[in-house]
């Protein structure tokens, strides 16, 4: 409930969408006119833009014990950082933002407000725990960049446009439902087109807003790098922030803070696991190769684009790539030179796109097979030239629908069976390797798992402290990685495993077999765990095969026997 309320007041978008829905219902039921509905949407967005920051202040003080320390309090923590904030604000002709502090070990910072006149910058204790003074300076510069660029106003206007598209769609649907026949039906085609276009624009605009959000993060990074003349400091800060988020236990209060500030945080906590674990493994190995592999994946693997498309923040590797370009402009040596890494790891773009094409084919195979099967069936059966009676027409139609349903289920099932066999292949066995080698492999994907066998220790649950978590954290001599367990009985089997087995496995030396997959995060889909002379089986592959065969069998039964 706390996160729900916090999300409403701090993000605002859900609250506004709810009001939009209410007023749309008022319009449909005849209480208000369409122009009043549009006007109310604009007015409410303006009102929330103006007073929203004060609601957010209350939320953060009440739930997360936010303290307003102002610039004087920041000066007590680090005078150099405070002096930089004052100088940067003076240089860019903005008021020094209100400075807030939250005693939370997760390193994060965020800014919010209506405009420069009432901007706030909030940071957590974790920022000073994990970052060096020069890195802290770049983090504050990033937040000042959002204020200077008037991001609050831009995002508010974009949100109004998105809501307007949705209201155009709803109004058009309402008119179509309430209009009768005759002359009133003349404009029906117009409202059908308007409804379709309005909804399509609403979906497209939502992704444009996410793109705009990612762009504003790039510009805030650019501002920080140039204002501090330390792009490398921000690069290392981003990596360490991700590391701090991964390292800290995900207790509910900390997780709520990260979720409620996700859109305007310096870092999307959902992306943190990839680069955070990579840095953790780099610390273990005392070399940068795991982080370098993650950066190359973000910049060159085609799957990275799909991982990023629904995120409010760019992938960390792409942000670091932009910062490395700025470092070159400033005649500094980049912390991570992407061109040098490309040469060092001999990145094969042809192989990347070849693998991507094959993966995409198998990912879409169930749908492609369904479409092909329906077309083939239609060509084979043809269209009856003569239907003499209504009874024959009804019977033919029912038979056609029944057969098409059978074909759809059977083709989807066969396609899913083939896709599962491709994604979790056992042809090459499970070669012995280590986590560092897996992390360095930029050719992996979220579709085709890389078979592997690792020796190490299960060190905890996937979500620390959550007794219902069946997933686990595994460590070998080169690093850490998440393990995903799947029971033969979805949900209930996983719950029983979490409650009865995981606790006993923590701290045990073991050998695992599975498939390494990589997307927005990376993990191992388990096949088997060998521990204390026993074998524990995970059923991710078998579940996919059973589901595919079951669906195909049901479809065949409907087609041939019903």
Short mmCIF file of N, CA and C in Angstrom, two decimals, residues 278-391:
data_model
loop_
_atom_site.label_atom_id
_atom_site.label_comp_id
_atom_site.label_asym_id
_atom_site.label_seq_id
_atom_site.Cartn_x
_atom_site.Cartn_y
_atom_site.Cartn_z
N UNK A 278 28.47 -7.56 -13.04
CA UNK A 278 29.71 -7.54 -13.82
C UNK A 278 30.83 -6.87 -13.02
N UNK A 279 30.50 -5.75 -12.37
CA UNK A 279 31.51 -5.05 -11.56
C UNK A 279 31.90 -5.90 -10.34
N UNK A 280 30.91 -6.56 -9.75
CA UNK A 280 31.19 -7.45 -8.62
C UNK A 280 32.17 -8.54 -9.04
N UNK A 281 31.95 -9.11 -10.23
CA UNK A 281 32.85 -10.15 -10.74
C UNK A 281 34.22 -9.56 -11.10
N UNK A 282 34.24 -8.31 -11.56
CA UNK A 282 35.52 -7.65 -11.86
C UNK A 282 36.35 -7.47 -10.59
N UNK A 283 35.67 -7.15 -9.50
CA UNK A 283 36.35 -7.02 -8.21
C UNK A 283 36.92 -8.36 -7.78
N UNK A 284 36.11 -9.44 -7.99
CA UNK A 284 36.56 -10.79 -7.63
C UNK A 284 37.82 -11.17 -8.42
N UNK A 285 37.79 -10.89 -9.72
CA UNK A 285 38.90 -11.29 -10.61
C UNK A 285 40.04 -10.29 -10.63
N UNK A 286 39.76 -9.09 -10.13
CA UNK A 286 40.73 -7.99 -10.18
C UNK A 286 41.13 -7.63 -11.61
N UNK A 287 40.12 -7.68 -12.49
CA UNK A 287 40.30 -7.22 -13.87
C UNK A 287 38.93 -6.80 -14.42
N UNK A 288 38.96 -5.96 -15.46
CA UNK A 288 37.75 -5.31 -15.95
C UNK A 288 36.97 -6.13 -16.99
N UNK A 289 37.43 -7.31 -17.35
CA UNK A 289 36.82 -8.03 -18.47
C UNK A 289 35.31 -8.27 -18.32
N UNK A 290 34.77 -8.61 -17.13
CA UNK A 290 33.32 -8.79 -17.04
C UNK A 290 32.54 -7.51 -17.37
N UNK A 291 33.05 -6.36 -16.89
CA UNK A 291 32.39 -5.09 -17.18
C UNK A 291 32.52 -4.75 -18.67
N UNK A 292 33.68 -5.02 -19.22
CA UNK A 292 33.91 -4.76 -20.65
C UNK A 292 32.97 -5.59 -21.51
N UNK A 293 32.75 -6.85 -21.11
CA UNK A 293 31.83 -7.70 -21.85
C UNK A 293 30.41 -7.17 -21.80
N UNK A 294 29.99 -6.67 -20.62
CA UNK A 294 28.65 -6.10 -20.49
C UNK A 294 28.50 -4.84 -21.34
N UNK A 295 29.54 -4.01 -21.37
CA UNK A 295 29.50 -2.78 -22.17
C UNK A 295 29.42 -3.10 -23.66
N UNK A 296 30.19 -4.07 -24.12
CA UNK A 296 30.15 -4.46 -25.53
C UNK A 296 28.79 -5.04 -25.91
N UNK A 297 28.20 -5.84 -25.02
CA UNK A 297 26.87 -6.39 -25.29
C UNK A 297 25.87 -5.26 -25.48
N UNK A 298 25.89 -4.28 -24.59
CA UNK A 298 24.95 -3.16 -24.68
C UNK A 298 25.10 -2.37 -25.96
N UNK A 299 26.32 -2.29 -26.48
CA UNK A 299 26.58 -1.45 -27.66
C UNK A 299 26.48 -2.17 -28.99
N UNK A 300 26.71 -3.49 -29.00
CA UNK A 300 26.81 -4.18 -30.29
C UNK A 300 25.83 -5.33 -30.49
N UNK A 301 25.33 -5.94 -29.42
CA UNK A 301 24.41 -7.05 -29.60
C UNK A 301 23.03 -6.50 -29.97
N UNK A 302 22.43 -6.96 -31.09
CA UNK A 302 21.11 -6.44 -31.51
C UNK A 302 20.02 -6.61 -30.46
N UNK A 303 20.16 -7.63 -29.59
CA UNK A 303 19.14 -7.84 -28.56
C UNK A 303 19.13 -6.71 -27.54
N UNK A 304 20.22 -5.98 -27.44
CA UNK A 304 20.29 -4.87 -26.48
C UNK A 304 19.23 -3.82 -26.80
N UNK A 305 18.97 -3.60 -28.10
CA UNK A 305 17.96 -2.61 -28.50
C UNK A 305 16.60 -2.98 -27.94
N UNK A 306 16.23 -4.27 -28.04
CA UNK A 306 14.93 -4.71 -27.54
C UNK A 306 14.88 -4.71 -26.02
N UNK A 307 16.04 -4.89 -25.38
CA UNK A 307 16.09 -4.83 -23.93
C UNK A 307 15.83 -3.41 -23.43
N UNK A 308 16.24 -2.43 -24.22
CA UNK A 308 16.19 -1.03 -23.81
C UNK A 308 14.88 -0.34 -24.16
N UNK A 309 14.17 -0.84 -25.16
CA UNK A 309 13.07 -0.08 -25.78
C UNK A 309 11.96 0.29 -24.80
N UNK A 310 11.74 -0.52 -23.77
CA UNK A 310 10.68 -0.21 -22.80
C UNK A 310 11.23 0.34 -21.49
N UNK A 311 12.46 0.83 -21.51
CA UNK A 311 13.09 1.35 -20.30
C UNK A 311 13.12 2.87 -20.30
N UNK A 312 13.06 3.44 -19.11
CA UNK A 312 13.13 4.91 -18.98
C UNK A 312 14.57 5.41 -19.10
N UNK A 313 15.56 4.52 -18.93
CA UNK A 313 16.97 4.90 -18.96
C UNK A 313 17.70 4.12 -20.06
N UNK A 314 18.73 4.71 -20.65
CA UNK A 314 19.55 3.96 -21.62
C UNK A 314 20.31 2.84 -20.90
N UNK A 315 20.70 1.83 -21.66
CA UNK A 315 21.56 0.79 -21.11
C UNK A 315 22.87 1.43 -20.66
N UNK A 316 23.42 0.91 -19.57
CA UNK A 316 24.62 1.51 -18.98
C UNK A 316 25.78 1.54 -19.96
N UNK A 317 25.95 0.46 -20.73
CA UNK A 317 27.03 0.41 -21.70
C UNK A 317 26.95 1.52 -22.73
N UNK A 318 25.73 1.88 -23.13
CA UNK A 318 25.55 2.95 -24.11
C UNK A 318 25.85 4.31 -23.49
N UNK A 319 25.49 4.48 -22.22
CA UNK A 319 25.81 5.73 -21.53
C UNK A 319 27.32 5.89 -21.40
N UNK A 320 28.00 4.80 -21.07
CA UNK A 320 29.45 4.84 -20.94
C UNK A 320 30.11 5.12 -22.29
N UNK A 321 29.53 4.58 -23.36
CA UNK A 321 30.07 4.83 -24.70
C UNK A 321 29.99 6.32 -25.05
N UNK A 322 28.86 6.96 -24.73
CA UNK A 322 28.72 8.40 -24.98
C UNK A 322 29.71 9.20 -24.14
N UNK A 323 29.90 8.77 -22.89
CA UNK A 323 30.85 9.47 -22.02
C UNK A 323 32.29 9.31 -22.50
N UNK A 324 32.59 8.16 -23.08
CA UNK A 324 33.95 7.95 -23.62
C UNK A 324 34.20 8.88 -24.81
N UNK A 325 33.16 9.15 -25.60
CA UNK A 325 33.30 10.09 -26.72
C UNK A 325 33.55 11.51 -26.21
N UNK A 326 32.85 11.88 -25.13
CA UNK A 326 33.06 13.20 -24.55
C UNK A 326 34.48 13.33 -24.00
N UNK A 327 34.96 12.24 -23.38
CA UNK A 327 36.33 12.25 -22.84
C UNK A 327 37.34 12.54 -23.95
N UNK A 328 37.13 11.95 -25.12
CA UNK A 328 38.04 12.19 -26.25
C UNK A 328 37.97 13.65 -26.69
N UNK A 329 36.73 14.22 -26.70
CA UNK A 329 36.58 15.62 -27.08
C UNK A 329 37.34 16.53 -26.11
N UNK A 330 37.34 16.14 -24.82
CA UNK A 330 38.01 16.93 -23.80
C UNK A 330 39.50 16.58 -23.69
N UNK A 331 39.97 15.77 -24.63
CA UNK A 331 41.38 15.33 -24.67
C UNK A 331 41.79 14.57 -23.40
N UNK A 332 40.85 13.73 -22.95
CA UNK A 332 41.12 12.85 -21.81
C UNK A 332 41.14 11.40 -22.29
N UNK A 333 41.81 10.56 -21.57
CA UNK A 333 41.81 9.14 -21.89
C UNK A 333 40.55 8.50 -21.31
N UNK A 334 39.68 7.92 -22.15
CA UNK A 334 38.43 7.35 -21.64
C UNK A 334 38.69 6.19 -20.68
N UNK A 335 37.82 6.09 -19.69
CA UNK A 335 37.90 4.96 -18.76
C UNK A 335 37.69 3.65 -19.51
N UNK A 336 36.73 3.66 -20.43
CA UNK A 336 36.46 2.51 -21.30
C UNK A 336 36.45 3.02 -22.75
N UNK A 337 37.46 2.70 -23.50
CA UNK A 337 37.50 3.10 -24.90
C UNK A 337 36.81 2.01 -25.73
N UNK A 338 35.61 2.32 -26.20
CA UNK A 338 34.79 1.31 -26.87
C UNK A 338 35.47 0.78 -28.13
N UNK A 339 36.13 1.65 -28.86
CA UNK A 339 36.82 1.21 -30.09
C UNK A 339 37.94 0.22 -29.75
N UNK A 340 38.68 0.51 -28.68
CA UNK A 340 39.75 -0.41 -28.26
C UNK A 340 39.17 -1.75 -27.80
N UNK A 341 38.04 -1.70 -27.09
CA UNK A 341 37.41 -2.94 -26.64
C UNK A 341 36.91 -3.75 -27.83
N UNK A 342 36.38 -3.07 -28.84
CA UNK A 342 35.90 -3.73 -30.05
C UNK A 342 37.04 -4.52 -30.70
N UNK A 343 38.22 -3.91 -30.73
CA UNK A 343 39.41 -4.56 -31.31
C UNK A 343 39.92 -5.67 -30.39
N UNK A 344 39.98 -5.36 -29.10
CA UNK A 344 40.51 -6.31 -28.12
C UNK A 344 39.75 -7.63 -28.13
N UNK A 345 38.41 -7.54 -28.19
CA UNK A 345 37.59 -8.75 -28.14
C UNK A 345 37.22 -9.26 -29.54
N UNK A 346 37.76 -8.62 -30.57
CA UNK A 346 37.53 -9.03 -31.95
C UNK A 346 36.05 -9.29 -32.23
N UNK A 347 35.25 -8.28 -31.96
CA UNK A 347 33.80 -8.38 -32.13
C UNK A 347 33.46 -8.69 -33.58
N UNK A 348 32.69 -9.73 -33.78
CA UNK A 348 32.27 -10.15 -35.12
C UNK A 348 30.82 -9.74 -35.33
N UNK A 349 30.61 -8.60 -36.00
CA UNK A 349 29.25 -8.09 -36.20
C UNK A 349 28.40 -9.03 -37.05
N UNK A 350 29.03 -9.66 -38.04
CA UNK A 350 28.28 -10.60 -38.89
C UNK A 350 27.74 -11.75 -38.06
N UNK A 351 28.56 -12.25 -37.16
CA UNK A 351 28.11 -13.34 -36.28
C UNK A 351 26.99 -12.88 -35.37
N UNK A 352 27.11 -11.66 -34.84
CA UNK A 352 26.07 -11.12 -33.96
C UNK A 352 24.72 -11.04 -34.68
N UNK A 353 24.73 -10.51 -35.90
CA UNK A 353 23.47 -10.34 -36.63
C UNK A 353 22.97 -11.66 -37.21
N UNK A 354 23.89 -12.57 -37.52
CA UNK A 354 23.46 -13.91 -37.96
C UNK A 354 22.77 -14.64 -36.81
N UNK A 355 23.39 -14.60 -35.64
CA UNK A 355 22.77 -15.23 -34.47
C UNK A 355 21.43 -14.60 -34.14
N UNK A 356 21.38 -13.27 -34.24
CA UNK A 356 20.14 -12.55 -33.95
C UNK A 356 19.03 -12.97 -34.91
N UNK A 357 19.35 -13.08 -36.19
CA UNK A 357 18.35 -13.47 -37.19
C UNK A 357 17.80 -14.86 -36.91
N UNK A 358 18.68 -15.79 -36.58
CA UNK A 358 18.25 -17.16 -36.28
C UNK A 358 17.41 -17.18 -35.01
N UNK A 359 17.87 -16.45 -33.97
CA UNK A 359 17.12 -16.39 -32.72
C UNK A 359 15.73 -15.80 -32.94
N UNK A 360 15.67 -14.72 -33.71
CA UNK A 360 14.39 -14.06 -33.97
C UNK A 360 13.44 -15.00 -34.72
N UNK A 361 14.00 -15.77 -35.67
CA UNK A 361 13.17 -16.73 -36.40
C UNK A 361 12.54 -17.75 -35.45
N UNK A 362 13.34 -18.32 -34.55
CA UNK A 362 12.80 -19.32 -33.63
C UNK A 362 11.87 -18.70 -32.59
N UNK A 363 12.14 -17.45 -32.21
CA UNK A 363 11.26 -16.76 -31.28
C UNK A 363 9.87 -16.56 -31.88
N UNK A 364 9.83 -16.23 -33.17
CA UNK A 364 8.56 -15.98 -33.87
C UNK A 364 7.98 -17.21 -34.52
N UNK A 365 8.70 -18.34 -34.44
CA UNK A 365 8.28 -19.56 -35.15
C UNK A 365 6.85 -19.98 -34.83
N UNK A 366 6.40 -19.99 -33.56
CA UNK A 366 5.01 -20.39 -33.30
C UNK A 366 4.00 -19.55 -34.08
N UNK A 367 4.20 -18.24 -34.13
CA UNK A 367 3.28 -17.36 -34.84
C UNK A 367 3.40 -17.55 -36.35
N UNK A 368 4.64 -17.66 -36.85
CA UNK A 368 4.84 -17.87 -38.29
C UNK A 368 4.21 -19.17 -38.74
N UNK A 369 4.38 -20.21 -37.95
CA UNK A 369 3.81 -21.51 -38.28
C UNK A 369 2.29 -21.46 -38.27
N UNK A 370 1.73 -20.73 -37.33
CA UNK A 370 0.28 -20.58 -37.26
C UNK A 370 -0.25 -19.87 -38.52
N UNK A 371 0.39 -18.75 -38.90
CA UNK A 371 -0.06 -18.01 -40.08
C UNK A 371 0.06 -18.87 -41.33
N UNK A 372 1.20 -19.56 -41.49
CA UNK A 372 1.40 -20.41 -42.66
C UNK A 372 0.35 -21.52 -42.71
N UNK A 373 0.05 -22.14 -41.57
CA UNK A 373 -0.90 -23.25 -41.52
C UNK A 373 -2.31 -22.80 -41.91
N UNK A 374 -2.71 -21.61 -41.42
CA UNK A 374 -4.05 -21.10 -41.74
C UNK A 374 -4.15 -20.78 -43.23
N UNK A 375 -3.11 -20.16 -43.78
CA UNK A 375 -3.11 -19.84 -45.23
C UNK A 375 -3.14 -21.12 -46.05
N UNK A 376 -2.33 -22.10 -45.68
CA UNK A 376 -2.29 -23.37 -46.40
C UNK A 376 -3.64 -24.07 -46.34
N UNK A 377 -4.27 -24.04 -45.18
CA UNK A 377 -5.59 -24.66 -45.02
C UNK A 377 -6.62 -23.96 -45.89
N UNK A 378 -6.55 -22.61 -45.91
CA UNK A 378 -7.50 -21.86 -46.72
C UNK A 378 -7.34 -22.15 -48.21
N UNK A 379 -6.09 -22.27 -48.67
CA UNK A 379 -5.84 -22.58 -50.07
C UNK A 379 -6.30 -24.00 -50.41
N UNK A 380 -6.05 -24.92 -49.48
CA UNK A 380 -6.40 -26.33 -49.72
C UNK A 380 -7.89 -26.56 -49.76
N UNK A 381 -8.62 -25.96 -48.79
CA UNK A 381 -10.06 -26.22 -48.70
C UNK A 381 -10.84 -25.42 -49.73
N UNK A 382 -10.30 -24.25 -50.11
CA UNK A 382 -11.00 -23.40 -51.07
C UNK A 382 -12.22 -22.76 -50.45
N UNK A 383 -13.00 -22.03 -51.27
CA UNK A 383 -14.23 -21.38 -50.82
C UNK A 383 -15.41 -22.04 -51.52
N UNK A 384 -16.40 -22.54 -50.75
CA UNK A 384 -17.56 -23.20 -51.38
C UNK A 384 -18.23 -22.27 -52.38
N UNK A 385 -18.50 -22.80 -53.56
CA UNK A 385 -19.09 -21.99 -54.61
C UNK A 385 -20.60 -21.79 -54.39
N UNK A 386 -21.23 -22.72 -53.70
CA UNK A 386 -22.68 -22.63 -53.56
C UNK A 386 -23.10 -23.12 -52.19
N UNK A 387 -23.81 -22.29 -51.48
CA UNK A 387 -24.39 -22.69 -50.19
C UNK A 387 -25.90 -22.56 -50.34
N UNK A 388 -26.59 -23.71 -50.44
CA UNK A 388 -28.00 -23.70 -50.84
C UNK A 388 -28.95 -23.31 -49.72
N UNK A 389 -28.64 -23.65 -48.51
CA UNK A 389 -29.56 -23.36 -47.41
C UNK A 389 -28.82 -22.72 -46.25
N UNK A 390 -29.60 -22.09 -45.38
CA UNK A 390 -29.02 -21.48 -44.18
C UNK A 390 -28.40 -22.54 -43.29
N UNK A 391 -29.04 -23.73 -43.23
CA UNK A 391 -28.52 -24.81 -42.37
C UNK A 391 -27.13 -25.25 -42.83
#
